XYZ file of C-alpha atoms in Angstrom:
146
model
C 29.782 17.380 -9.733
C 31.470 14.177 -10.203
C 31.780 12.244 -13.647
C 32.026 8.464 -13.734
C 33.437 6.352 -16.527
C 30.548 4.416 -18.400
C 32.853 1.265 -18.326
C 35.621 -0.045 -16.179
C 38.984 0.628 -17.246
C 41.205 -2.060 -18.750
C 42.757 -4.386 -16.249
C 46.614 -4.761 -16.136
C 48.022 -8.078 -15.348
C 51.222 -9.038 -13.915
C 52.504 -12.415 -15.202
C 55.450 -14.229 -13.461
C 58.496 -15.437 -15.977
C 58.142 -18.858 -17.419
C 59.735 -21.748 -15.255
C 63.087 -22.881 -16.201
C 63.876 -26.516 -17.041
C 60.416 -27.504 -18.018
C 59.130 -27.508 -14.478
C 55.374 -27.041 -13.863
C 54.112 -23.516 -13.245
C 52.903 -22.476 -9.876
C 49.447 -20.826 -8.977
C 48.143 -18.421 -11.535
C 49.352 -14.804 -11.641
C 47.414 -12.302 -9.643
C 45.262 -9.610 -11.499
C 45.356 -6.087 -10.370
C 42.811 -3.544 -11.574
C 43.173 0.069 -11.335
C 40.012 1.803 -10.514
C 39.710 5.591 -10.828
C 43.192 6.448 -9.897
C 43.867 3.153 -7.876
C 41.470 3.963 -4.856
C 38.212 2.016 -4.625
C 34.986 4.077 -3.992
C 31.753 3.152 -2.423
C 28.561 3.992 -4.307
C 27.452 7.450 -3.592
C 23.985 6.812 -4.276
C 22.504 4.756 -1.294
C 18.685 4.439 -1.415
C 18.764 2.839 2.103
C 19.577 6.209 3.578
C 16.067 7.522 2.468
C 14.256 5.195 5.044
C 15.161 7.496 8.228
C 14.154 10.615 6.229
C 10.808 9.042 5.309
C 10.369 7.983 9.011
C 11.202 11.342 10.411
C 8.975 13.131 7.882
C 5.907 10.631 8.612
C 6.549 11.487 12.353
C 6.295 15.102 11.818
C 3.298 14.783 9.737
C 1.569 12.701 12.423
C 2.588 15.075 15.258
C 1.193 18.059 13.305
C -2.039 16.626 12.054
C -2.894 13.933 14.764
C -5.169 11.862 12.744
C -8.136 10.223 14.205
C -10.565 7.819 12.428
C -13.866 9.361 11.416
C -17.018 7.932 13.365
C -20.346 6.642 11.850
C -23.651 6.268 13.415
C -26.811 4.989 12.382
C -29.242 7.781 13.047
C -32.439 6.140 11.994
C -33.721 2.892 10.514
C -37.305 2.949 9.038
C -39.137 0.102 7.565
C -41.583 1.351 4.906
C -42.553 -1.824 3.321
C -42.607 -5.521 4.614
C -44.642 -7.661 2.522
C -44.691 -11.470 2.551
C -46.105 -13.393 -0.107
C -46.522 -17.134 -0.686
C -47.333 -19.228 -3.447
C -51.040 -20.883 -3.833
C -49.750 -24.277 -2.792
C -47.470 -22.906 0.131
C -44.183 -24.196 -1.396
C -42.283 -21.100 -1.535
C -42.521 -17.590 0.025
C -41.172 -14.163 -0.906
C -40.219 -11.476 1.361
C -40.314 -7.989 -0.035
C -38.838 -4.904 2.040
C -38.083 -1.440 1.843
C -35.825 0.217 4.333
C -34.683 3.803 4.668
C -31.669 4.250 6.856
C -29.760 7.611 7.848
C -26.006 7.352 8.495
C -24.480 10.180 9.961
C -20.597 10.694 10.043
C -18.407 12.854 12.094
C -14.799 13.783 11.361
C -12.705 14.860 14.464
C -9.947 16.102 12.192
C -9.630 19.739 11.284
C -7.192 19.451 8.473
C -8.136 16.106 6.710
C -10.958 15.265 4.468
C -12.285 11.805 3.821
C -13.968 10.940 0.551
C -15.963 7.810 -0.038
C -17.007 6.436 -3.513
C -20.625 4.975 -3.733
C -20.601 1.519 -2.565
C -23.284 -1.144 -2.361
C -24.807 -2.548 0.868
C -25.966 -6.121 1.286
C -28.135 -7.412 4.366
C -28.192 -11.198 5.180
C -28.861 -13.275 8.323
C -25.936 -14.136 10.679
C -25.516 -17.638 8.884
C -25.847 -16.343 5.312
C -28.826 -18.526 4.469
C -31.471 -15.868 4.056
C -30.690 -12.733 1.936
C -32.512 -9.746 3.314
C -31.990 -6.993 0.974
C -29.512 -4.860 -0.751
C -28.889 -1.074 -1.671
C -26.483 1.541 -2.476
C -25.072 4.398 -0.770
C -24.168 7.665 -2.724
C -20.610 9.057 -2.491
C -19.928 11.338 0.518
C -17.320 13.583 1.845
C -16.387 14.160 5.516
C -14.447 17.536 5.639
C -13.943 20.235 8.118
C -16.942 21.788 9.762
C -17.435 25.364 9.071
């Protein structure tokens, strides 16, 4: 275990003798600092040396688990209600729909589990000018088949 001082040691300076007969002084005197017995040491803690270890650990985990993306398939889509109503003067119309869809997922990974929070699903036309509907999907988890 190494103990390092909390502050730098005092610097020692060597000064040249004053010039004789009123002549101007030359360049300033050199400063010499004694550091831990006179030898300079590099920092022992080097955070950049962790990156190769992280890359190696990540590569080992990838080789062991070989992760693949889960696949999702729309198993069925049923329209239970499709109702178009217009006002008496035919100025505006309203489309009311009720869809029931079944989404199936397959996890090809035997060691990994994917968990999804509930999320909202919206359906609009391709140029976003007609809103068709929205709904929510419950949370789900794709784990290992047993």
